[in-house]
XYZ file of C-alpha atoms in Angstrom:
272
model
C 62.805 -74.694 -200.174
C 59.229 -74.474 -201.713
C 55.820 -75.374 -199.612
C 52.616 -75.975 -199.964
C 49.971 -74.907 -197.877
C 46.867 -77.499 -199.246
C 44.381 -75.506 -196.914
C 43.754 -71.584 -196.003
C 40.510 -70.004 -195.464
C 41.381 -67.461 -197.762
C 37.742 -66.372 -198.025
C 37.691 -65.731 -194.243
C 36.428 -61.694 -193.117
C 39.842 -61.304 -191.035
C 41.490 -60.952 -194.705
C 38.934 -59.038 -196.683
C 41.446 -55.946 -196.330
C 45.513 -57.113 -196.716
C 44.640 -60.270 -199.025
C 47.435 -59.144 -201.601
C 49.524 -58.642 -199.000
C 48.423 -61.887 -196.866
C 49.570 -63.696 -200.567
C 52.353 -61.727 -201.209
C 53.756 -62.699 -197.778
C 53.072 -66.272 -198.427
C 55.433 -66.460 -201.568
C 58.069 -64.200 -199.500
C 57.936 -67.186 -197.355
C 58.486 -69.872 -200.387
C 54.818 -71.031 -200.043
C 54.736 -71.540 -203.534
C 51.498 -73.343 -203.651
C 48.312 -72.752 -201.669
C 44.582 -74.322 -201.725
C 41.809 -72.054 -200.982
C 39.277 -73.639 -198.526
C 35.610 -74.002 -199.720
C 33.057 -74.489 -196.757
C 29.351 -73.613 -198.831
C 28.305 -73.225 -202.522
C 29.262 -69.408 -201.993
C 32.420 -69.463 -200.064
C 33.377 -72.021 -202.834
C 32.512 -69.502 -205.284
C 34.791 -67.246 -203.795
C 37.749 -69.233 -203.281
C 37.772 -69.925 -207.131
C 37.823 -66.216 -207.723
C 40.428 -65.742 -204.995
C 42.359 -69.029 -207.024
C 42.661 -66.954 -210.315
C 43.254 -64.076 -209.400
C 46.335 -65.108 -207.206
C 46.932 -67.671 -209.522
C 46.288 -69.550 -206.182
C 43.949 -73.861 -206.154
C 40.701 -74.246 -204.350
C 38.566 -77.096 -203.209
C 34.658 -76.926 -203.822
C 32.647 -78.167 -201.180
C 29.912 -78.292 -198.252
C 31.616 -78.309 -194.709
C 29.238 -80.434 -191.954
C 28.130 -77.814 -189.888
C 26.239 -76.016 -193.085
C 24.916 -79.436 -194.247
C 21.681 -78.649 -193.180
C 21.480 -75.458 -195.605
C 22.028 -78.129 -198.503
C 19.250 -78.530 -200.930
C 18.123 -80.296 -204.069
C 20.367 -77.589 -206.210
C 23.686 -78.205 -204.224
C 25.497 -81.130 -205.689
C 24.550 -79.870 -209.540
C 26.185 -76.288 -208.306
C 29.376 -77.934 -207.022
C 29.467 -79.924 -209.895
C 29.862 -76.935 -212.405
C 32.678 -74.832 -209.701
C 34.347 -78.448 -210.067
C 34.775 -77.501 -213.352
C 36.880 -74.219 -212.895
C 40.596 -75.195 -213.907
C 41.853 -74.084 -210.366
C 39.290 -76.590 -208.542
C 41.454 -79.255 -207.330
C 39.445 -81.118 -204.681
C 35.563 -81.636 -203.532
C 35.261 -80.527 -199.994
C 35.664 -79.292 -197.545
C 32.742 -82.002 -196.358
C 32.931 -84.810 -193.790
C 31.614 -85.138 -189.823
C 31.539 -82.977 -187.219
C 29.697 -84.374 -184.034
C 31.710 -81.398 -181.374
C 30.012 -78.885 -182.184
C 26.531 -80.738 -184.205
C 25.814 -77.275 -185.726
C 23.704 -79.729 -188.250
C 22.067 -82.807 -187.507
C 23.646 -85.831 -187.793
C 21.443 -87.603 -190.684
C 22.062 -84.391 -192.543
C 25.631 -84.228 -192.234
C 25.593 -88.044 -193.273
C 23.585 -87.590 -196.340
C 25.734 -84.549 -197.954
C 29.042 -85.946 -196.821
C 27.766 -89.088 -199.139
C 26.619 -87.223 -201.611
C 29.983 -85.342 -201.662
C 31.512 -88.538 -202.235
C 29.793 -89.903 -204.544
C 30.048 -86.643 -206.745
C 33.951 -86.720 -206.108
C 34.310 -90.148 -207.380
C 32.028 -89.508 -210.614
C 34.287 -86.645 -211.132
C 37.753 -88.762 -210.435
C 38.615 -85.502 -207.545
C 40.132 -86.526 -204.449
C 38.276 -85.130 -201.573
C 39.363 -82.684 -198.664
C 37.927 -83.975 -195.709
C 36.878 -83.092 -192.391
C 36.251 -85.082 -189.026
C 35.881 -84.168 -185.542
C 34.337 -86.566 -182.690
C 32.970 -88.730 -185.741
C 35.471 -91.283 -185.610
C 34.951 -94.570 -186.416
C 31.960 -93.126 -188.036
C 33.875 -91.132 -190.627
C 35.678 -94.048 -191.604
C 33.072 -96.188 -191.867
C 31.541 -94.484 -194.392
C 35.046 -93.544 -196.358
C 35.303 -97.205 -196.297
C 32.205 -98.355 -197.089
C 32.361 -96.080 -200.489
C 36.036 -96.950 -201.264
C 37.173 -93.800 -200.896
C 41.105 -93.668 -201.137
C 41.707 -90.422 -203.139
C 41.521 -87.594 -200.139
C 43.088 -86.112 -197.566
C 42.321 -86.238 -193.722
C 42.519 -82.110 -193.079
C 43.602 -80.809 -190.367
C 44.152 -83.971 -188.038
C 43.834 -83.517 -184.192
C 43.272 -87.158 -183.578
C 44.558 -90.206 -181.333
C 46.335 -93.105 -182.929
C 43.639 -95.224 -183.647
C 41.926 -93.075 -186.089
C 45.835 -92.006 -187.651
C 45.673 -95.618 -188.466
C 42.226 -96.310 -189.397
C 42.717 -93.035 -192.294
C 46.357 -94.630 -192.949
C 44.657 -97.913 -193.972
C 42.218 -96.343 -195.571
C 45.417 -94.798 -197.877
C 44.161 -91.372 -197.011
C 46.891 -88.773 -197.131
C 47.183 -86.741 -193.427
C 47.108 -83.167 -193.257
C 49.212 -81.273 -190.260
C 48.246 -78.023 -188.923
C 50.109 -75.701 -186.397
C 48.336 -77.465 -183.522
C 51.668 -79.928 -183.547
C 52.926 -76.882 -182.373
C 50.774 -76.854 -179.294
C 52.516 -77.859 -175.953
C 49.688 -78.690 -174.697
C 47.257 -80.048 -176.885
C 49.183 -81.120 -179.406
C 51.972 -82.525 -177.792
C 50.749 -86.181 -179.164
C 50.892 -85.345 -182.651
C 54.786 -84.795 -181.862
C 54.778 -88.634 -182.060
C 52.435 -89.892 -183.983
C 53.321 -87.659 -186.956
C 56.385 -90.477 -186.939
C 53.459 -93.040 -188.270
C 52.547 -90.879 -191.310
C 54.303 -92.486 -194.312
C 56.243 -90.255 -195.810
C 54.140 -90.371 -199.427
C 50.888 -89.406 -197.247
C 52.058 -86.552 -195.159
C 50.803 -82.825 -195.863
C 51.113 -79.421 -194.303
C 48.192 -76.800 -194.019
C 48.042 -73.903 -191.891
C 44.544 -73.566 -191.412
C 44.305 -69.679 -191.145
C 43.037 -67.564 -190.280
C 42.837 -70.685 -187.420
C 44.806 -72.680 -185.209
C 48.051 -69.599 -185.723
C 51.307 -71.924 -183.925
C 51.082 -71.197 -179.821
C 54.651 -71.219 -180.114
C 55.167 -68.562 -182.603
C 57.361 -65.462 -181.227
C 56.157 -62.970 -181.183
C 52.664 -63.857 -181.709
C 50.650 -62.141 -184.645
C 48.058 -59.430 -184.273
C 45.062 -60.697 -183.093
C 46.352 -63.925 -183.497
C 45.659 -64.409 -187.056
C 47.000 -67.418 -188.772
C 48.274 -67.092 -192.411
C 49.832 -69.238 -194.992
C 53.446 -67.199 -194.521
C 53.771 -69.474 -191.112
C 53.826 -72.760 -192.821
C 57.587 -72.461 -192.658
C 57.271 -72.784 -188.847
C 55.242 -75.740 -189.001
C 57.288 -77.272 -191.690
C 60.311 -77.086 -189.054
C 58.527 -78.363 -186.301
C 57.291 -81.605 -188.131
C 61.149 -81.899 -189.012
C 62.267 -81.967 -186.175
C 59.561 -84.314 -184.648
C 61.141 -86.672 -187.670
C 64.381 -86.088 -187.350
C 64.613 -84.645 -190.460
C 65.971 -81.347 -192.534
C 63.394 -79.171 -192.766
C 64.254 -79.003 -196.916
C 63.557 -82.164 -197.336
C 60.146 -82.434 -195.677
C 59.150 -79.642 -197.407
C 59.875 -81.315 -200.912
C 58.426 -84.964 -199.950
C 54.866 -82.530 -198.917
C 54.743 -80.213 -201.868
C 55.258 -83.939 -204.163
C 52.579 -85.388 -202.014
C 50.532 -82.447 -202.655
C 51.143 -82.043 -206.801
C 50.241 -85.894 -206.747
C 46.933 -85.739 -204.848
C 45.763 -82.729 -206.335
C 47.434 -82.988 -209.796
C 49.132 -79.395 -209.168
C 52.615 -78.313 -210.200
C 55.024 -75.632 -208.817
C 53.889 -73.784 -211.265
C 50.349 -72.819 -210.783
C 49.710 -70.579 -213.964
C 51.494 -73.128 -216.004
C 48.812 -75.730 -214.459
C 45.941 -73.740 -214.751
C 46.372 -72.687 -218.729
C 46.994 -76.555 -219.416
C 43.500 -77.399 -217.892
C 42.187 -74.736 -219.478
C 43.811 -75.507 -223.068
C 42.211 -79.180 -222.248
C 38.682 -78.043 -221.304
């Protein structure tokens, strides 16, 4: 059984001393594949670094809530990370009107402009959105975007099937492993088609509530995909072995990765 986890925070403080070991765990685990979040032109930066020297994927993008640190330089500096083999994906960028840590018409214009740099690029796009639906989707729609994932989704079942329409894949978390409030996903992860589903973990966030014994300080990591890989299967009905092969396909087709991600990463580079 191999995994992929298409979204760790790799770049996060809470690893800055065991990330070797934080990876090495991971692999022990059979997560043989795993996409370093970037949230800002730096963190971005940093993933790619963290990418090859794990031998690890990243994404290169501005999340919402730092929109409104975006400037006339941003889009041109994502454009050249884009160009690092192990860049797989623009993002993370989208909506996020909880927390409206940047204005709305700011989030708006660089989630656009992330778009519109993802499709002159031909990337698919890691996407957030909280409290933005049908906002989100209006402008996903509205741009014909149909290459990207729907990170980490939380939501009710009319967005699910708004993004599903859309052809967006759907990326699960280890809140389906909350009893409490994410007892709804238990169902409604039945509506995913299989072709579209995809696990993430998230970390150092959102560590499974159901986990025993919990980790230190509660600190997620890609090793736990494994647990959220069972609970999804059992939510379908399904062996766990299986799942875990239809979401690592699912995630070499959107991003274009193999199981192999130094075999990947010297073709690009042989190409470039």
């Amino acid at each position: 059984m191999q995994l992929t986890d298409i979204g760790a925070n790799l770049t996060h403080a809470g690893f800055r001393d065991d990330l070797e070991a934080v990876v090495a765990r991971a692999r022990g685990a059979q997560v043989s594949n795993i996409v370093v979040t970037g949230t800002t032109v730096l963190e971005s930066r940093l993933a790619t670094e963290i990418a090859d020297r794990f031998q690890l994927y990243a994404t290169a993008g501005v999340h919402p809530h730092h929109a409104r640190d975006c400037g006339p330089a941003t889009i041109g500096e994502l454009r050249e990370l884009a160009k690092h083999p192990r860049v797989v994906a623009i993002g993370e960028c989208g909506l996020d009107f909880n927390r409206n840590y940047s204005p709305h018409p700011d989030q708006e214009k660089w989630f656009i402009a992330q778009i519109e740099l993802a499709l002159e690029l031909g990337r698919p796009l890691f996407l957030h959105s909280r409290d933005a639906h049908p906002r989100f989707a209006q402008i996903l729609r509205q741009h014909g975007v149909k290459n990207a994932v729907a990170h980490c989704f939380t939501g009710a079942r009319d967005e699910l099937h708004a993004y599903i329409e859309l052809g967006l894949y759907i990326g699960i978390t280890g809140w389906i492993c909350d009893e409490r409030r994410g007892k709804h996903l238990l169902q409604l992860v039945r509506d995913i088609p299989a072709d579209r589903l995809l696990l993430e973990t998230d970390s150092p966030s959102l560590t499974p509530s159901d986990m025993r014994p919990q980790p230190k300080a509660r600190r997620n990591e890609p090793a736990f995909l494994p647990h959220i890989a069972k609970t999804v299967a059992r939510s379908l009905g399904r062996p766990v072995e299986e799942v875990a092969a239809e979401t690592s396909r699912n995630a070499q087709t959107l991003f274009g990765i193999r199981e192999s991600g130094a075999t990947t990463a010297a073709k690009r580079t042989a190409r470039a």
